[in-house]
């Protein structure tokens, strides 16, 4: 199903025009990451509006997975759902995105239940805004049951709908996701998928064919952009990982067309969202420094310590009340490098909480 074209579709030129003034004002005012948009002068005082409202700012528990899964210890650092979620609420997070529902069985002498996790959320004034789980037809209704118990409005995965580069496999994935998305909507949830950089690599959809009859060339369409068009906007949604979007811009610049010609096409993370912004209820606010000598072109950093322009990103895509931003830092847990630092992930969560 094709997406309707917005009458106000952004171009790179319009993006620069729209964001230049806002970016200058943000820099001049010294305003914090994710906190504010362009200041407006009223009654001779500068007032600001949030880029992401405070109640829509959260954390994915993958960032503190070492402490969620930790056995009781004498480090003084919170462990397990009850203690870690209480600490995250104290820090200032309002929403939680799950990355599994298990903790160390020694805490309760058994595994915790979704009902018990829901009580911990409620007791701490936290809201579950999503999850990374397996999206499969044979277990989807059970996953919807858990999502409903936890009070989620979104259910998703940290994996692509298919790992294939071939159009036919993305067609099959779109058919499945349209159906599962319909089932989710019937129960009041949105189904979403989360990107890494490879989701924005180029689809193999053109000849010549290889020995197995598979395409070897590309028309220049990116995998997830094809999926946008093949899935129903009423049923299938997305969580944009901003860091991996910028890695995609660095890594996936060229494709070979059916004539054997190498073509260049730069991926634009902001325009990727801005022209279909209501299909992205969730984001991973993950930061990084440019490092062109590295394979990914970037190195992950704590939020606000890298050079990704989150102010520009959220200013341009608009719809702040609709969007939810979850802090993620894959490298925050302290198990590596040695020495082990049990407090590192929660210390990072404290330092980068966008409040």
XYZ file of C-alpha atoms in Angstrom:
355
model
C 0.000 0.000 0.000
C 1.499 3.318 -1.043
C 1.774 6.124 1.458
C -0.063 9.370 0.740
C 2.268 12.133 -0.301
C 2.269 15.089 2.066
C 1.506 18.458 0.522
C 4.250 19.846 2.726
C 6.861 17.199 1.944
C 10.288 18.355 3.023
C 13.261 18.602 0.731
C 16.858 19.054 1.808
C 16.632 22.736 0.941
C 13.460 23.219 2.995
C 15.000 21.254 5.861
C 17.982 23.590 5.971
C 15.721 26.624 5.847
C 13.425 25.243 8.559
C 16.173 24.261 10.961
C 18.827 26.943 10.522
C 17.084 29.578 12.620
C 16.077 27.081 15.296
C 19.578 25.640 15.537
C 21.112 29.112 15.877
C 18.657 30.068 18.613
C 19.262 26.828 20.487
C 23.004 27.329 20.402
C 22.761 30.944 21.511
C 20.458 30.045 24.392
C 22.580 27.100 25.526
C 19.498 24.905 25.743
C 19.856 21.212 26.621
C 19.441 18.149 24.404
C 15.797 17.121 23.763
C 14.618 19.855 26.086
C 13.554 22.798 23.994
C 12.800 24.173 20.560
C 13.312 27.684 19.257
C 12.873 30.331 21.962
C 10.029 32.786 21.437
C 10.088 36.324 22.793
C 7.026 37.209 24.823
C 6.722 39.912 27.495
C 10.485 40.383 27.145
C 11.134 36.872 28.485
C 12.394 33.882 26.537
C 9.947 30.986 26.714
C 10.593 27.526 25.360
C 8.579 24.534 24.235
C 9.748 20.947 24.650
C 11.025 19.038 21.644
C 9.885 15.859 23.389
C 7.423 16.461 26.252
C 8.780 15.311 29.604
C 6.116 12.637 29.991
C 7.225 11.097 26.670
C 10.884 10.633 27.651
C 12.013 7.149 28.551
C 14.710 4.515 28.541
C 14.991 1.092 26.961
C 16.049 -1.402 29.605
C 18.701 -2.806 27.252
C 20.816 0.142 28.418
C 20.765 -1.228 31.985
C 20.444 -4.902 31.122
C 23.356 -5.821 33.368
C 21.460 -4.579 36.444
C 18.063 -5.970 35.428
C 19.620 -9.430 35.079
C 22.010 -9.190 38.046
C 21.805 -11.561 40.998
C 21.585 -9.978 44.468
C 25.000 -8.680 45.457
C 26.624 -6.438 48.061
C 27.702 -3.688 45.632
C 24.909 -1.363 46.755
C 23.831 -0.983 43.107
C 20.142 -1.747 42.354
C 19.403 -5.104 40.704
C 16.267 -6.710 39.270
C 13.077 -5.017 38.137
C 11.845 -3.700 41.480
C 15.044 -1.915 42.463
C 16.187 -0.787 39.005
C 12.805 0.617 37.953
C 12.524 2.479 41.254
C 15.951 4.011 40.621
C 15.065 5.001 37.038
C 11.914 6.741 38.271
C 13.984 8.543 40.908
C 16.427 9.695 38.219
C 13.537 11.201 36.274
C 12.557 8.791 33.519
C 8.823 8.649 32.818
C 8.561 5.743 30.371
C 10.058 2.294 29.989
C 10.713 0.274 26.855
C 11.293 -3.372 27.675
C 14.034 -5.628 26.301
C 12.811 -8.874 27.840
C 10.743 -9.702 30.899
C 13.154 -11.858 32.916
C 15.340 -11.167 35.919
C 17.619 -13.405 38.013
C 15.498 -16.173 39.518
C 17.327 -15.972 42.842
C 15.585 -12.655 43.598
C 12.146 -14.249 44.025
C 13.088 -17.923 43.916
C 11.305 -18.050 40.542
C 10.810 -15.864 37.488
C 8.905 -12.612 37.891
C 5.483 -12.363 36.178
C 4.167 -9.615 33.884
C 1.532 -8.813 36.530
C 4.275 -8.232 39.111
C 6.243 -6.039 36.701
C 3.091 -3.988 36.037
C 2.665 -3.351 39.756
C 6.271 -2.113 39.956
C 5.622 0.256 37.064
C 2.452 1.588 38.675
C 4.052 1.943 42.103
C 6.769 4.133 40.586
C 4.569 6.206 38.271
C 6.169 4.660 35.167
C 4.493 3.836 31.852
C 5.529 1.037 29.485
C 5.733 2.564 26.000
C 6.977 -0.469 24.062
C 9.076 -3.610 23.946
C 11.667 -5.425 21.903
C 10.382 -8.978 21.589
C 10.053 -11.625 18.907
C 7.353 -10.871 16.344
C 6.108 -14.217 15.039
C 2.699 -15.332 13.883
C 2.611 -18.377 16.182
C 3.326 -16.454 19.401
C 1.926 -13.014 18.584
C -1.279 -13.299 20.591
C 0.700 -14.303 23.703
C 2.979 -11.291 23.198
C -0.084 -9.061 22.882
C -1.359 -10.509 26.182
C 1.880 -9.467 27.922
C 1.812 -6.038 26.292
C -1.752 -5.460 27.484
C -0.861 -6.586 31.013
C 2.016 -4.085 31.082
C -0.180 -1.291 29.701
C 1.715 -0.763 26.463
C 0.376 1.072 23.440
C 3.178 -0.209 21.181
C 4.647 -3.666 20.627
C 7.758 -4.218 18.557
C 11.089 -5.831 17.883
C 14.723 -4.837 17.708
C 15.182 -6.844 14.506
C 14.296 -6.158 10.892
C 11.143 -7.807 9.468
C 13.558 -9.838 7.325
C 17.344 -10.005 7.093
C 17.147 -10.483 3.331
C 18.325 -8.055 0.673
C 15.768 -9.364 -1.839
C 12.493 -7.674 -2.754
C 10.475 -10.914 -2.706
C 11.377 -11.534 0.930
C 10.371 -8.007 1.887
C 7.069 -8.541 0.042
C 6.404 -11.631 2.179
C 7.394 -9.761 5.339
C 5.029 -6.906 4.450
C 2.130 -9.334 4.048
C 2.818 -10.854 7.476
C 3.286 -7.514 9.210
C 0.117 -6.073 7.702
C -1.815 -8.979 9.197
C -0.081 -8.869 12.602
C -0.460 -5.099 12.672
C -4.169 -5.514 12.063
C -4.353 -7.942 14.991
C -2.457 -5.486 17.197
C -4.770 -2.622 16.268
C -7.804 -4.729 17.173
C -6.393 -4.849 20.701
C -5.467 -1.179 20.864
C -1.741 -1.497 20.124
C 0.627 -0.396 17.352
C 3.107 -2.861 15.858
C 6.584 -1.442 15.181
C 10.026 -2.450 13.982
C 13.353 -0.878 15.009
C 16.169 -0.217 12.563
C 19.887 -0.773 12.553
C 21.995 0.568 9.696
C 21.477 -2.410 7.372
C 17.737 -1.673 7.171
C 18.704 1.356 5.067
C 21.023 -0.519 2.737
C 19.904 -0.967 -0.861
C 17.418 -3.585 -1.988
C 18.507 -6.096 -4.619
C 15.599 -5.825 -7.037
C 17.085 -5.686 -10.556
C 18.924 -7.900 -13.039
C 21.202 -9.399 -14.077
C 20.261 -12.525 -12.123
C 22.681 -14.871 -10.408
C 22.857 -18.664 -10.885
C 19.922 -19.092 -8.499
C 17.747 -16.579 -10.329
C 18.240 -13.879 -7.704
C 18.735 -10.188 -8.581
C 22.270 -8.837 -8.290
C 21.587 -5.139 -8.901
C 19.526 -2.373 -7.339
C 17.132 0.290 -8.521
C 18.348 2.492 -5.642
C 15.475 1.760 -3.249
C 16.469 1.099 0.349
C 15.088 -1.944 2.166
C 13.045 -0.187 4.827
C 11.881 2.525 2.433
C 10.414 -0.252 0.282
C 8.750 -1.685 3.403
C 7.232 1.739 4.194
C 5.414 1.653 0.873
C 4.357 -2.015 1.048
C 2.842 -1.872 4.531
C -0.416 -0.283 5.606
C 0.117 2.955 7.580
C -2.857 2.002 9.763
C -1.175 -1.199 10.913
C 2.631 -0.957 10.719
C 4.795 1.597 12.548
C 8.458 2.252 13.212
C 10.956 3.137 15.904
C 13.843 5.156 14.502
C 17.238 4.589 16.075
C 18.898 7.921 15.377
C 22.462 6.708 15.875
C 22.056 3.791 13.470
C 20.433 6.170 11.007
C 23.623 8.223 10.899
C 25.701 5.062 10.603
C 23.551 4.152 7.573
C 24.298 7.565 6.061
C 28.025 6.797 6.399
C 28.005 3.156 5.273
C 25.308 2.836 2.634
C 26.105 5.490 0.040
C 26.376 3.593 -3.231
C 24.608 0.893 -5.195
C 25.173 -0.822 -8.538
C 22.347 -0.530 -11.040
C 21.261 -3.010 -13.715
C 23.763 -1.531 -16.170
C 26.649 -2.172 -13.791
C 26.997 1.526 -12.994
C 27.828 2.584 -9.463
C 25.462 5.292 -8.254
C 25.676 7.474 -5.134
C 22.706 8.319 -2.965
C 23.114 9.790 0.540
C 20.636 8.715 3.182
C 19.070 11.583 5.136
C 17.938 10.480 8.626
C 15.805 13.583 9.211
C 13.950 13.453 5.901
C 13.452 9.712 6.395
C 11.189 10.561 9.340
C 9.921 14.050 8.519
C 7.895 13.079 5.472
C 6.105 10.250 7.343
C 6.432 11.467 10.915
C 3.194 9.897 12.213
C 4.515 6.431 11.383
C 7.268 6.872 13.992
C 5.768 6.861 17.500
C 9.085 5.819 19.083
C 12.744 6.819 18.809
C 16.025 5.715 20.284
C 17.936 8.795 21.358
C 21.390 7.298 20.990
C 24.422 9.532 20.479
C 27.772 9.124 18.763
C 30.927 10.891 17.656
C 31.959 10.878 14.019
C 34.899 8.535 13.495
C 35.446 8.029 9.754
C 38.329 5.655 10.409
C 35.897 3.216 12.071
C 33.753 0.729 10.129
C 30.539 2.399 11.282
C 31.853 5.927 10.867
C 30.759 6.716 14.446
C 31.509 5.654 18.012
C 28.704 5.505 20.579
C 28.802 8.061 23.373
C 26.510 9.009 26.266
C 23.594 11.163 25.144
C 24.675 14.771 24.704
C 28.378 13.966 24.496
C 28.444 13.124 20.781
C 27.936 15.295 17.726
C 24.494 14.160 16.523
C 22.246 17.222 16.331
C 19.189 16.022 18.248
C 17.798 19.547 18.505
C 17.683 19.880 14.739
C 16.327 16.365 14.326
C 13.347 16.712 16.659
C 12.688 20.321 15.707
C 12.276 19.458 12.040
C 10.228 16.256 12.314
C 7.536 18.003 14.393
C 4.596 16.304 16.164
C 6.254 16.407 19.622
C 3.182 15.158 21.479
C 3.040 12.044 19.290
C 6.703 11.069 19.621
C 8.360 9.180 22.482
C 12.154 9.195 22.874
C 13.907 6.357 24.706
C 17.526 6.789 25.740
C 19.700 3.898 24.652
C 23.410 3.297 24.917
C 24.433 -0.219 23.934
C 27.812 0.224 25.619
C 26.556 1.572 28.965
C 26.655 -1.696 30.993
C 29.828 -2.135 33.000
C 30.723 -5.790 32.442
C 33.255 -4.809 29.775
C 35.894 -3.597 29.523
C 37.460 -4.828 32.702
C 37.504 -4.037 35.515
C 33.813 -4.769 36.025
C 31.863 -1.672 37.087
C 28.417 -2.654 38.443
C 27.278 0.957 38.689
C 28.275 2.130 35.226
C 25.001 1.628 33.354
C 22.899 3.337 36.026
C 25.498 6.100 36.317
C 25.187 6.648 32.567
C 21.402 6.639 32.888
C 21.700 9.323 35.554
C 24.064 11.470 33.508
C 22.028 11.322 30.317
C 18.427 11.453 31.551
C 16.803 14.044 29.231
C 14.832 15.923 31.890
